[in-house]
XYZ file of C-alpha atoms in Angstrom:
621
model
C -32.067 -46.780 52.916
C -27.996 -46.144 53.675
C -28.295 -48.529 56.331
C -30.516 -51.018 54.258
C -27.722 -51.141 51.388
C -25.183 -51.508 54.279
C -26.599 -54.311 55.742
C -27.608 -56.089 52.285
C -23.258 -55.448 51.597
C -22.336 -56.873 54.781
C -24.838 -60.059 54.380
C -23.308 -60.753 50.920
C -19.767 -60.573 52.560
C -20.775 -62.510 54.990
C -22.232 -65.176 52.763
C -18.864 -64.985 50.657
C -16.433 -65.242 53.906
C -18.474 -68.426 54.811
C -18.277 -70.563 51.284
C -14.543 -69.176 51.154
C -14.535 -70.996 54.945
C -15.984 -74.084 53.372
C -13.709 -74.539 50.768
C -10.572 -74.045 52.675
C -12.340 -76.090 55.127
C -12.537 -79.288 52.634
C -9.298 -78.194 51.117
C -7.727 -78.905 54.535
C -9.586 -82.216 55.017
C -8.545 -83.566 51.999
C -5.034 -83.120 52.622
C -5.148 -84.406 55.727
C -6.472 -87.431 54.853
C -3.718 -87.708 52.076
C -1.539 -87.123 54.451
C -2.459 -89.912 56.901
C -3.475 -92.180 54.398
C 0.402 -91.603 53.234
C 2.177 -91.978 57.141
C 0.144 -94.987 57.593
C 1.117 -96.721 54.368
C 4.996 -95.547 55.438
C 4.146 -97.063 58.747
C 3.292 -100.114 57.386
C 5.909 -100.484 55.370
C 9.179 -99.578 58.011
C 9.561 -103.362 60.354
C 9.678 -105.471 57.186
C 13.063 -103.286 56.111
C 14.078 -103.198 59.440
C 14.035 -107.070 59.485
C 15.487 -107.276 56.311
C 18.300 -105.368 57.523
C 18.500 -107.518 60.904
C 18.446 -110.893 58.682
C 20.859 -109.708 56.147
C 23.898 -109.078 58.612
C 24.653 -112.880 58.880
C 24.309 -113.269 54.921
C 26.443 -113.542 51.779
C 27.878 -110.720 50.063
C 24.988 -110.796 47.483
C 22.792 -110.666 50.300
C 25.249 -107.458 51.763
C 24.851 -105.925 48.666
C 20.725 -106.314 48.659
C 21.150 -105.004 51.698
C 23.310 -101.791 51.494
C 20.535 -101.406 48.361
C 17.920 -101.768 50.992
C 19.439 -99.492 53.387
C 19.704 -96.729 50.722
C 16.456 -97.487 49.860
C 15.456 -97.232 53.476
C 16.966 -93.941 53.930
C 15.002 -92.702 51.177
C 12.053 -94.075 52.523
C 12.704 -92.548 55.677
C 13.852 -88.737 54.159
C 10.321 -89.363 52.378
C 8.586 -90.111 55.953
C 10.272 -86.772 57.169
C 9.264 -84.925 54.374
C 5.648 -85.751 54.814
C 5.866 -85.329 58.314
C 7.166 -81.805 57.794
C 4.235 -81.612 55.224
C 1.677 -82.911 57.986
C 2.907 -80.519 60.624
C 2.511 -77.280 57.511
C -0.548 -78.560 56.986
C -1.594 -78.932 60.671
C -0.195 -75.517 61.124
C -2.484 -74.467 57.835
C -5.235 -76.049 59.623
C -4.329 -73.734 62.542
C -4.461 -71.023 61.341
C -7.607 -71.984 59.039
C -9.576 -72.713 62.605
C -8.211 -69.273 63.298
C -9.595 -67.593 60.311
C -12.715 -69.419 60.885
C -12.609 -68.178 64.544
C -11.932 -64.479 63.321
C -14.973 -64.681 60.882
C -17.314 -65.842 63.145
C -16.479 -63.179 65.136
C -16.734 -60.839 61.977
C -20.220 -62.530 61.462
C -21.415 -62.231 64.724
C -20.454 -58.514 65.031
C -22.046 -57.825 61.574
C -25.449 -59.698 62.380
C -25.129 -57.728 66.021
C -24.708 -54.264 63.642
C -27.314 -55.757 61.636
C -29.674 -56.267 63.892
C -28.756 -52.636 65.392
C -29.146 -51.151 61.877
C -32.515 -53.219 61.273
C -33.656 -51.418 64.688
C -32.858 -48.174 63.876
C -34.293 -48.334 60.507
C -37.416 -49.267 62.042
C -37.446 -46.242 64.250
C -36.933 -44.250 61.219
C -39.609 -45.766 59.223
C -41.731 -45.338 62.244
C -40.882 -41.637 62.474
C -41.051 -41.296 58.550
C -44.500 -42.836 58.572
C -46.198 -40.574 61.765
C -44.052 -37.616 59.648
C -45.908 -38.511 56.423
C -49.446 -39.170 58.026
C -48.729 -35.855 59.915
C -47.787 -33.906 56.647
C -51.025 -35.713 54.696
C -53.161 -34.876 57.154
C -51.762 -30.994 56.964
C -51.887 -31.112 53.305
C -55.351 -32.230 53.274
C -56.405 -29.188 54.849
C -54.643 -27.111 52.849
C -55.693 -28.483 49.803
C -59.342 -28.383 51.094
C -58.782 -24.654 51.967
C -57.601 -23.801 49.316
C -60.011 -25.805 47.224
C -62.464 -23.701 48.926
C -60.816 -20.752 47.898
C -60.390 -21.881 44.532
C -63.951 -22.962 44.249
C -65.341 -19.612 45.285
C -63.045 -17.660 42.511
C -64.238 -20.047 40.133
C -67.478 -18.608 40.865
C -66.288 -15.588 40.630
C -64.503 -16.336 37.227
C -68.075 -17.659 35.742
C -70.031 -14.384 37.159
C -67.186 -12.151 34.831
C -66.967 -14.611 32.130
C -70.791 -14.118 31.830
C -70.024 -10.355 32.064
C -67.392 -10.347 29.226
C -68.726 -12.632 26.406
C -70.314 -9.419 25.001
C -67.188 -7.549 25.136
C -65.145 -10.700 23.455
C -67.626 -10.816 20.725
C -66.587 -6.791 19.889
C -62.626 -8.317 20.625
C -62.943 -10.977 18.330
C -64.496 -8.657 15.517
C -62.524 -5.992 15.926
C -59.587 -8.711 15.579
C -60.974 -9.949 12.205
C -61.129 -6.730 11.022
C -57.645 -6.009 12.003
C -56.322 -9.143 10.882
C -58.260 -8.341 7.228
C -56.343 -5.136 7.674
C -52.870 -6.755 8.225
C -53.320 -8.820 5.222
C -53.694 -5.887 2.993
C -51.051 -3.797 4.792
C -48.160 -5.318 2.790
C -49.533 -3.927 -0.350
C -50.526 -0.881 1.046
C -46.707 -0.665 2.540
C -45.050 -2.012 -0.697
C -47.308 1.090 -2.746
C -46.390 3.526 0.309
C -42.459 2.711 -0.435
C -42.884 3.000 -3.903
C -44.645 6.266 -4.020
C -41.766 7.434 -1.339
C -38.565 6.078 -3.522
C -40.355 8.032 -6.359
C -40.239 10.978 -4.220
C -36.817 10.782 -2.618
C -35.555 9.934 -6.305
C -37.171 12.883 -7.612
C -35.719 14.754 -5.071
C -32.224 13.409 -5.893
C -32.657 14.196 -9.221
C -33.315 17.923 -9.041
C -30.299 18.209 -6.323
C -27.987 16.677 -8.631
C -29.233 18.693 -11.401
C -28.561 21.780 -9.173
C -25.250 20.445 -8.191
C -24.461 20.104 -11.885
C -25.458 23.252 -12.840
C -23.543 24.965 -9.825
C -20.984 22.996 -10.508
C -20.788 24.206 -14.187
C -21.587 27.834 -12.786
C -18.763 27.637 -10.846
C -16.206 25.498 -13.502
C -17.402 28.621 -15.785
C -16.810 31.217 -13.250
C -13.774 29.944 -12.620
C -12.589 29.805 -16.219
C -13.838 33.580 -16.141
C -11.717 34.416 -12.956
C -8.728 32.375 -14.648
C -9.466 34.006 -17.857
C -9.395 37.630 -16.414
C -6.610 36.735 -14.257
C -4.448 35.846 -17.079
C -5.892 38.987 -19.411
C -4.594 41.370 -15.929
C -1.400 39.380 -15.959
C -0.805 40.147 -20.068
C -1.387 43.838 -18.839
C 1.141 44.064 -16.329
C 3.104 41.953 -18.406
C 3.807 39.458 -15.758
C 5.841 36.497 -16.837
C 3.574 33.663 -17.244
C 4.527 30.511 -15.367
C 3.306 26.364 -16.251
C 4.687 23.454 -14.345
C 4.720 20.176 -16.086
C 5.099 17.266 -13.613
C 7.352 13.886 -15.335
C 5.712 10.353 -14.937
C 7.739 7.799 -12.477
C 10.235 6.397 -14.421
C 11.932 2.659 -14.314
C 15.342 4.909 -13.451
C 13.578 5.865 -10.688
C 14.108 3.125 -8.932
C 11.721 1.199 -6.367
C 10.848 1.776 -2.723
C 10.109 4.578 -0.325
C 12.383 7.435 -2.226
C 10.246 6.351 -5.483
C 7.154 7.187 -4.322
C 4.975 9.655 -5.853
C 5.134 13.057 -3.297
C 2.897 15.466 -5.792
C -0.908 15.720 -5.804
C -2.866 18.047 -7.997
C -6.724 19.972 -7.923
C -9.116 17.919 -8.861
C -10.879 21.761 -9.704
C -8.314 24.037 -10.345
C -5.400 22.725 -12.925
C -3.443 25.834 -11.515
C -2.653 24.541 -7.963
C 0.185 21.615 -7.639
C 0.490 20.025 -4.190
C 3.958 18.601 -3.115
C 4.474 16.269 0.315
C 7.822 17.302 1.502
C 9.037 15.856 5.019
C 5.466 14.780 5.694
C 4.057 18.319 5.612
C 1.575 19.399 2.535
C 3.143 22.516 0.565
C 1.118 24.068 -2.368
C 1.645 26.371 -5.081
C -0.177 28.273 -7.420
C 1.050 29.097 -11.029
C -0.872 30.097 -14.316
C -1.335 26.225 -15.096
C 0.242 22.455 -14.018
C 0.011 19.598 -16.441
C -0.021 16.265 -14.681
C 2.307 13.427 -15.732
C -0.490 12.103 -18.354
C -0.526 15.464 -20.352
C 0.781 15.120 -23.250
C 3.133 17.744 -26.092
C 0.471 18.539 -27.520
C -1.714 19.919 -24.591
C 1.283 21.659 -23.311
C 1.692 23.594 -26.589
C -1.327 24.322 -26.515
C -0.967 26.286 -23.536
C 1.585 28.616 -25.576
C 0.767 28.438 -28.946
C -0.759 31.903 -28.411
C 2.404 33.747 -27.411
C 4.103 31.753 -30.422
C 1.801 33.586 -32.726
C 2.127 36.687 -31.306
C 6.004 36.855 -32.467
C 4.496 36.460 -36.389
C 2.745 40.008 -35.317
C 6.117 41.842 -34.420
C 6.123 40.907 -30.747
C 9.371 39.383 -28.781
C 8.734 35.941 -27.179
C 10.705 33.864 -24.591
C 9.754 30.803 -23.589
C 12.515 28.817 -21.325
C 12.246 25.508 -19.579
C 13.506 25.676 -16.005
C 13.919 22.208 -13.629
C 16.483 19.914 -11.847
C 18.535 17.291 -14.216
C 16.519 14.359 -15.366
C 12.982 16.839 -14.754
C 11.984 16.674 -18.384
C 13.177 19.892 -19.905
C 14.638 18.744 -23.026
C 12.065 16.166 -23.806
C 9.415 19.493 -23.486
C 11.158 21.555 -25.655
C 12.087 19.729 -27.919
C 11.054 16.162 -27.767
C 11.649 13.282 -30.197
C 10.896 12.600 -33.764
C 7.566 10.504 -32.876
C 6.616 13.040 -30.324
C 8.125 16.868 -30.699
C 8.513 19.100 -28.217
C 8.111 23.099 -28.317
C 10.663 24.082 -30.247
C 9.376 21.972 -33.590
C 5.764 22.367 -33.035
C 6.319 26.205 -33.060
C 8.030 26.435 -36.114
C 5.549 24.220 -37.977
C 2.930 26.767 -36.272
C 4.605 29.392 -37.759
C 4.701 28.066 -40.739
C 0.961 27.311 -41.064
C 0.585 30.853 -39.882
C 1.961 32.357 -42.468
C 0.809 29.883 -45.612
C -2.358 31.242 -44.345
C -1.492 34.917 -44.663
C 0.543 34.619 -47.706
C -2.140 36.372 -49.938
C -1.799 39.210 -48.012
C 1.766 39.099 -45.941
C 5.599 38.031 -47.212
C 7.066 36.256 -44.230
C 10.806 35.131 -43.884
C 11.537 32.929 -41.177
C 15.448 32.501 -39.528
C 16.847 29.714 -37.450
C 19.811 30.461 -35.005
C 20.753 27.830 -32.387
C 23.012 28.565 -29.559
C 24.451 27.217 -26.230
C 26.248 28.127 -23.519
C 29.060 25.635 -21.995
C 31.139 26.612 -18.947
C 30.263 30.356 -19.397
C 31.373 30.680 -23.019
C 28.242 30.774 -26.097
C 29.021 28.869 -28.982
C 27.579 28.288 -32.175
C 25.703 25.335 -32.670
C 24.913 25.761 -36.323
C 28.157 27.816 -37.103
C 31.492 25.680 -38.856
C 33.435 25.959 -35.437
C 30.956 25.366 -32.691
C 34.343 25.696 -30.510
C 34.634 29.562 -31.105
C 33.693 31.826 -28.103
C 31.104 34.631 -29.292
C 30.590 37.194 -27.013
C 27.128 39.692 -26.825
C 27.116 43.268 -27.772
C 25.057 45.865 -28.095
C 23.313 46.872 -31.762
C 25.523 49.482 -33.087
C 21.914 51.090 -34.486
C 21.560 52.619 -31.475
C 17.906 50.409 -30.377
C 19.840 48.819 -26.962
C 19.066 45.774 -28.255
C 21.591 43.006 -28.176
C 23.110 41.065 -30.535
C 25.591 38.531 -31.019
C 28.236 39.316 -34.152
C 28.996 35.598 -36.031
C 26.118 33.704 -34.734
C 25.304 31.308 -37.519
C 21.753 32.293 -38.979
C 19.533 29.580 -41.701
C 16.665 30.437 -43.530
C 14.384 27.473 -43.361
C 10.935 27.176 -45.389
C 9.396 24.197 -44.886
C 9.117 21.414 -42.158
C 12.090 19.381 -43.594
C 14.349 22.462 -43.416
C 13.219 22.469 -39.796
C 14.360 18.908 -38.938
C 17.908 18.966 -40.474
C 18.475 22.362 -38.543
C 17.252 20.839 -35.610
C 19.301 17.427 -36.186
C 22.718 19.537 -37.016
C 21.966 21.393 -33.834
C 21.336 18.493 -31.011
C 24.693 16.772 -32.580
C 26.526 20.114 -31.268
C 24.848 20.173 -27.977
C 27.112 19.102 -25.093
C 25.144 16.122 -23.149
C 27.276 14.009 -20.342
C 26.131 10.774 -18.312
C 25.246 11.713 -14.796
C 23.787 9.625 -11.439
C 20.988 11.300 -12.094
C 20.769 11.658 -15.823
C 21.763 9.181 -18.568
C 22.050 12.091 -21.000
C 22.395 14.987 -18.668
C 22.466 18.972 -20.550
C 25.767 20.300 -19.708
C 24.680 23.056 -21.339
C 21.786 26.316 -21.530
C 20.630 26.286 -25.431
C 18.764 28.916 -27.243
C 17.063 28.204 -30.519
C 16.533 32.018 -31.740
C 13.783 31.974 -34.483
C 13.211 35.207 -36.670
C 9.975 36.629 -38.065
C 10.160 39.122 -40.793
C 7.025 39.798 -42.623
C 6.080 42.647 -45.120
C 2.529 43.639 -45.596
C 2.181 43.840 -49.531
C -0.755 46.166 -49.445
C 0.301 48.724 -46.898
C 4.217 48.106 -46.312
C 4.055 47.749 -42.984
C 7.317 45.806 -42.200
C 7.045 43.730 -38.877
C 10.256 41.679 -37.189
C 9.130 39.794 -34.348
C 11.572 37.099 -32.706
C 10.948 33.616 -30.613
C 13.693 32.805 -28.542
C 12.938 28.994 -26.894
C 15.395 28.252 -24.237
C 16.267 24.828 -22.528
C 18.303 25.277 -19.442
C 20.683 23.036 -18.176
C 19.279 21.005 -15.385
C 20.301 22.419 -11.593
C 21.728 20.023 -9.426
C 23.580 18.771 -6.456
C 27.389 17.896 -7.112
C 27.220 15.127 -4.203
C 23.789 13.736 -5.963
C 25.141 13.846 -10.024
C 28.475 12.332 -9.011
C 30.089 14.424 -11.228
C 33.681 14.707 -10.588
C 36.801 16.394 -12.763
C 35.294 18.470 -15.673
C 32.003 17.241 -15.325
C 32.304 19.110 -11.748
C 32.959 22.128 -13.561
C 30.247 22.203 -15.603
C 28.244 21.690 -12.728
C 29.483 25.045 -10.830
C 28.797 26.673 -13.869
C 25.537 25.625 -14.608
C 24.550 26.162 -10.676
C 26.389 29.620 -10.945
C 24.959 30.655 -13.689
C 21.349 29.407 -12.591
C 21.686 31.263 -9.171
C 22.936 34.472 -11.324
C 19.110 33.825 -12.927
C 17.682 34.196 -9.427
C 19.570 37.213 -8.395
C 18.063 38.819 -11.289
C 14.217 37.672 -10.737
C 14.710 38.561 -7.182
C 16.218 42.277 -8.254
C 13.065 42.573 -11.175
C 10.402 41.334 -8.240
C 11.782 43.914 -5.712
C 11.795 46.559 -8.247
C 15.260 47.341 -7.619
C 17.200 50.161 -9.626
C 19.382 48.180 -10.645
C 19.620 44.399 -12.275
C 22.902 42.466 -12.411
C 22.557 40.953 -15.696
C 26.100 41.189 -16.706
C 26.551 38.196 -13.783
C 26.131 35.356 -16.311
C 26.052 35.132 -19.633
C 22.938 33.626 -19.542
C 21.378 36.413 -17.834
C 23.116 38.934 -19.941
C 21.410 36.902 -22.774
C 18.082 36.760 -21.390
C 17.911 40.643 -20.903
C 15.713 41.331 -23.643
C 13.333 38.651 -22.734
C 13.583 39.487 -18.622
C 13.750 43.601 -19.396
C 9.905 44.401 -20.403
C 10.180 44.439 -24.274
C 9.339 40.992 -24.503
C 5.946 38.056 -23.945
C 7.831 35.946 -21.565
C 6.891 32.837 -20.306
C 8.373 29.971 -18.141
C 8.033 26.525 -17.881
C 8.775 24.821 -15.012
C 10.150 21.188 -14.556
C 9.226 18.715 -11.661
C 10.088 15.314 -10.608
C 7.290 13.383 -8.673
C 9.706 10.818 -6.675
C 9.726 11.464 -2.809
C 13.498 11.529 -3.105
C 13.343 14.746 -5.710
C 11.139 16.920 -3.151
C 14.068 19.090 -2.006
C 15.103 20.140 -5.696
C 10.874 20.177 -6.359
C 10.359 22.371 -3.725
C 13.558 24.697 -5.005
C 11.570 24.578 -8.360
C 8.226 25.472 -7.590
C 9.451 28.111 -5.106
C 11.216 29.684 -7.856
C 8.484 29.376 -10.198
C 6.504 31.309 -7.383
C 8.929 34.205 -7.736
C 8.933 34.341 -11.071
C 4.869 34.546 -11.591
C 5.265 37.597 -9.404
C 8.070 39.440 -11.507
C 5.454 42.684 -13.686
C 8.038 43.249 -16.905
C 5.499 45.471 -18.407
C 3.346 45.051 -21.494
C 5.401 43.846 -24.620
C 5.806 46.141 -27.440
C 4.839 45.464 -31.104
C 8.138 46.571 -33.384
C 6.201 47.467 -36.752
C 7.213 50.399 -38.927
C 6.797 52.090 -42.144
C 9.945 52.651 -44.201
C 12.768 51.168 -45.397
C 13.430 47.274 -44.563
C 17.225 47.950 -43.961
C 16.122 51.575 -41.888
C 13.590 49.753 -39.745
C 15.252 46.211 -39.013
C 15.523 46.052 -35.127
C 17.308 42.421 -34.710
C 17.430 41.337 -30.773
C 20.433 38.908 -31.370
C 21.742 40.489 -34.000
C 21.611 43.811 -36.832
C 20.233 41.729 -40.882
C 23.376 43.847 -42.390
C 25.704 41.814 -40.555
C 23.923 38.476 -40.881
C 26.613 35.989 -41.758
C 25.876 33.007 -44.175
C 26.642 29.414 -43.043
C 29.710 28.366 -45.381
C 30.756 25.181 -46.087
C 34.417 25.176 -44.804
C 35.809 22.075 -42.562
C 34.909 21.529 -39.167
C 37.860 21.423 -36.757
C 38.112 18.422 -34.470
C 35.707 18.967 -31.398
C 36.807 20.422 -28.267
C 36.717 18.221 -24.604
C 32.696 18.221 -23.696
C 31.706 17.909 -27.256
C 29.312 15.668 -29.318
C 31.459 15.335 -32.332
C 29.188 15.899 -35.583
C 29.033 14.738 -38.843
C 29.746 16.597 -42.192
C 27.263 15.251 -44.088
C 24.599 16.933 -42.479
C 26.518 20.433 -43.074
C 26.973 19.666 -46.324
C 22.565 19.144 -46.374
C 22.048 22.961 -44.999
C 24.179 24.512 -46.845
C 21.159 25.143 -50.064
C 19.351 26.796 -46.827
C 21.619 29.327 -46.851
C-alpha cells in the first residue's frame, strides 16, 4: 500500500512537471514569435533610412536637418534592433535551458515510470504472497474453527445433559431467592426496630453511669468539703495561721503582649490549690483557700467573717494582707465606697452582731488607725499624724503591748465608720510608682476594740481586731523609685524581710524570735505570738511578667500556713471593768481623747488632710 501511495505521488508529479512543461513551452513560443515578428518588421524597415541618408548628402540644409533627424532616429531604431536582439538571444537562451528542463524531466519521468513499473512488480509479488498467506491462514482457520466447533458442540451437549440435571435445583434457588428477597424487604424495619431497641439500651446505660458519676462526684465534692472541713477544724487546734490567696484580674495597666499574659491556673475541684507557670515550668501551691480574679468582696469576707466574730467573744484577731505593689491589697481591705473591702464590712458585722445581742450584752466598739512610714508609727487619726509613737509594754503586768498616745474613737453606727475611715486614708502616705499609680508607702493597722459586758452575769469580755494592709514588696529597679521614694522602698523591703525572719524562726520552732527587728514585727507580736486567731491574705498578680514576685508570694504564703501559734485564748473575766481590762495596743486608763487642736503642716511623704473632717469626729469622742 506504501508503494501504491508512492507511485499514485509520483504520477501526480509527474502529471504536474508535464503541464508546467507545456506552459513554459507556449510561453516560449509566443515570445519567439514576437520576437521575430519584431526583427523582421526592423528588417524591413533599415534600406529605406539607409537611402534616405545616401540621398540626403547632396541636399539642402532643410533636407540636412531631416536628415541628422533621421539619423537620430536611425540610431534609435538601431539601439531598439540591439535591444531586441539581446532580448532574442535571452530568450533563445530561456528556450535553452527550457529544452533542458524538458530534457531533465523526461528523464525524471522516465526514471519514475521505470520505479513505477518496479514498484507495480513488487506489489504484485506481495499481493501474490499476501493472497497464498491468506488462503493458507483460511484454510488453517477453518480447521480450527471446525475443531473447535466440534469441541464446542460436544460441551454443548454436555451443557444440555446438566442443565436438565439442575432445573430442579434452580427451582429450590429461585425460591429460596424469593424468600430471601421477601426477607430483605422487611430487614430495614426489622434493623431500624433493632437500633432503636439498642439506642434505648445504650441510653439507659448512659443514664445510670452518669447518675453514678454524679453521685460519686457529689460523694466525693462532700468528702472533700469533710476533709477540708476537718482540715481547717485541726488547723484552729494547732492554731495554725490560716492562709487565702486572692488572684487580681488583668488590668488595662497591664499592658499588652507576651509579659501580659495570664501565667495562673486554678482547680477546677479543689478552690485550695493555685497553679502558677513560671519560666515554662508548672509550680503549685496549696493554701486554706484561692479566690480567682471573678470573686468578688463579698465572697472573700465571707471566708473570714467567722474569725471577725470571734473577736466580739473576747478572742484576738489579725487579719493582714500580704502581696507585691499593684497586687490588690488595699482594694481587699479596704475597698471603695461602691464596693468595701475588709476593714468596713467587719465593722458593720460587728455592729449587726451586737444589735443582735443587745438584750442580753452592752458592747462598746473603738477605732484606732495606724501606719508605719520609714520605720517610725504614726497616728493616723491623732492631731499630729507627724509624731513618732513608739510600742511598750502594758505597765499591768499582762506582756501585752501597747502604744501610749495612739488616737482611739468610739464609733456606733455605720456613718461613724465612714468618716473614721475617710479621716484615716487622707493620712495614709500613697506615692506614684512604675508599677503602681497610687503605690502604699506605708504598713497600716486599723485596731478595732470589743468591749462587751454581760448584763445578767457580769462577765466582762475585751476582744480586739487588728486588720493590717502591708505595703506592697517590690523591686527598686522595677518601681523606679529614686531619692526618698528609694527610701521608702528599703524600708518597706527591710521591714517585710524582718516579717520573714520571724515566720521562718516561729516555723522552725526556734527559742528565740527577733521581733524587735522591725517595728512592724514588734507590732505584730501579739498577733504572730499564740494569743491571737491569725489569718493571712495573700496578694497575686496574674501577668507572666509578675511570676517572679508571684512565686515570692505564694512561697511565703506556704511558710506561713505551716507556722502552729497555738490555740487562741478567750480574755473574759469576772470583776471589776478597770481590774480586768487587758488592752493589746494599749491599757483603757490611759486612753487619750481625740481633741480638736490645729493640725501642723504635713511632713515630706504626706497626704495633707483637711480640717473639716476633724472637726466631724470630734462628737465621736
Amino acid at each position: 500500500q506504501q508503494k501504491t501511495d508512492r507511485l499514485a505521488e509520483v504520477e501526480l508529479r509527474l502529471k504536474d512537471c508535464l503541464a508546467e512543461k507545456a506552459q513554459e513551452e507556449e510561453r516560449l513560443s509566443r515570445r519567439l514569435r514576437d520576437s521575430h515578428e519584431t526583427i523582421a518588421s526592423l528588417r524591413a524597415q533599415s534600406p529605406p533610412i539607409k537611402y534616405v541618408i545616401r540621398t540626403v548628402e547632396v541636399e539642402s540644409s532643410k533636407t540636412k536637418q531631416a536628415l541628422s533627424e533621421s539619423q537620430a532616429r536611425n540610431q534609435h531604431l538601431q539601439e531598439q534592433v540591439a535591444m531586441q536582439r539581446q532580448v532574442l538571444k535571452e530568450m533563445e537562451q530561456q528556450l535553452q535551458s527550457s529544452h533542458q528542463l524538458t530534457a531533465q524531466l523526461r528523464a525524471q519521468i522516465a526514471m519514475y515510470e521505470s520505479e513505477l513499473e518496479r514498484a507495480h512488480g513488487q506489489m504484485l509479488e506481495e499481493m501474490q504472497s499476501l493472497e497464498e498467506d491468506k488462503n493458507r491462514a483460511i484454510e488453517e482457520a477453518f480447521a480450527r474453527a471446525q475443531v473447535e466447533m466440534k469441541a464446542v458442540h460436544e460441551n454443548l451437549a454436555g451443557v444440555r445433559t446438566n442443565l436438565l440435571t439442575l432445573q430442579p435445583a434452580l427451582r429450590t434457588l429461585t425460591s429460596d431467592y424469593n424468600g430471601l428477597k421477601r426477607q430483605v424487604r422487611g430487614f430495614p424495619l426489622l434493623l431500624q426496630e433493632a437500633l432503636k431497641s439498642v439506642k434505648a439500651e445504650i441510653g439507659q446505660a448512659i443514664e445510670e453511669v452518669n447518675s453514678n458519676n454524679q453521685e460519686l462526684l457529689r460523694k466525693y465534692r462532700r468528702e472533700l468539703q469533710l476533709r477540708k472541713k476537718c482540715h481547717n477544724e485541726l488547723v484552729r487546734l494547732k492554731g495554725n495561721i490560716r492562709v487565702i490567696a486572692r488572684v487580681r484580674p488583668v488590668t488595662k495597666e497591664d499592658g499588652e503582649g507576651p509579659d501580659a499574659t495570664n501565667a495562673v491556673t486554678f482547680d477546677a475541684d479543689d478552690d485550695s490549690i493555685i497553679h502558677l507557670l513560671h519560666k515554662g515550668k508548672p509550680v503549685s501551691f496549696e493554701l486554706d483557700k484561692v479566690f480567682s480574679p471573678r470573686a468578688s468582696q463579698q465572697d472573700v469576707f465571707q471566708e473570714v467573717q467567722a474569725l471577725i466574730t470571734s473577736c466580739i467573744d473576747g478572742f484576738n484577731v489579725c487579719i493582714f494582707a500580704y502581696g507585691q505593689t499593684g497586687a490588690g491589697k488595699t482594694y481587699t481591705m479596704e475597698g471603695t465606697p461602691e464596693n468595701p473591702g475588709i476593714n468596713q464590712r467587719a465593722l458593720q458585722l460587728l455592729f449587726s452582731e451586737v444589735q443582735e445581742k443587745a438584750s442580753d450584752w452592752e458592747y462598746t466598739i473603738t477605732v484606732s488607725a495606724a501606719e508605719i512610714y520609714n520605720e517610725v508609727l504614726r497616728d493616723l487619726l491623732g492631731q499630729e499624724p507627724q509624731e513618732k509613737l513608739e510600742i511598750r509594754l502594758c505597765p499591768d503586768g499582762s506582756g501585752q503591748l501597747y502604744v501610749p498616745g495612739l488616737t482611739e474613737f468610739q464609733v456606733q453606727s455605720v456613718d461613724d465608720i465612714n468618716k473614721v475611715f475617710e479621716f484615716g486614708h487622707t493620712n495614709r502616705t500613697t506615692e506614684f510608682t512604675n508599677l503602681n499609680e497610687h503605690s502604699s508607702r506605708s504598713h497600716a493597722l486599723l485596731i478595732v476594740t470589743v468591749r462587751g459586758v454581760d448584763c445578767s452575769t457580769g462577765l466582762r469580755t475585751t476582744g480586739k481586731l487588728n486588720l493590717v494592709d502591708l505595703a506592697g514588696s517590690e523591686r527598686v529597679g522595677k518601681s523606679g523609685a529614686e531619692g526618698s521614694r528609694l527610701r521608702e522602698a528599703q524600708h518597706i523591703n527591710k521591714s517585710l524581710s524582718a516579717l520573714g525572719d520571724v515566720i521562718a524562726a516561729l516555723r522552725s520552732r526556734q527559742g528565740h524570735v527577733p521581733f524587735r527587728n522591725s517595728k512592724l514585727t514588734y507590732l505584730l507580736q501579739d498577733s504572730l505570738s499564740g494569743d491571737s486567731k491569725t489569718l493571712m491574705v495573700v496578694q497575686v498578680s496574674p501577668v507572666e511578667k509578675n511570676t517572679s514576685e508571684t512565686l515570692y508570694s505564694l512561697k511565703f504564703a506556704e511558710r506561713v500556713r505551716s507556722v502552729e501559734l497555738g490555740p487562741g485564748s478567750r480574755r473574759a473575766e469576772l470583776g471589776s471593768w478597770s481590774s480586768q481590762e487587758h488592752l493589746e495596743w494599749e491599757p483603757a486608763c490611759q486612753t487619750p481623747q481625740p481633741s480638736a487642736r490645729a493640725h501642723s503642716a504635713p511632713g515630706s511623704g504626706t497626704t495633707s488632710r483637711p480640717g473639716s473632717i476633724r472637726r466631724k469626729l470630734q462628737p465621736l469622742a
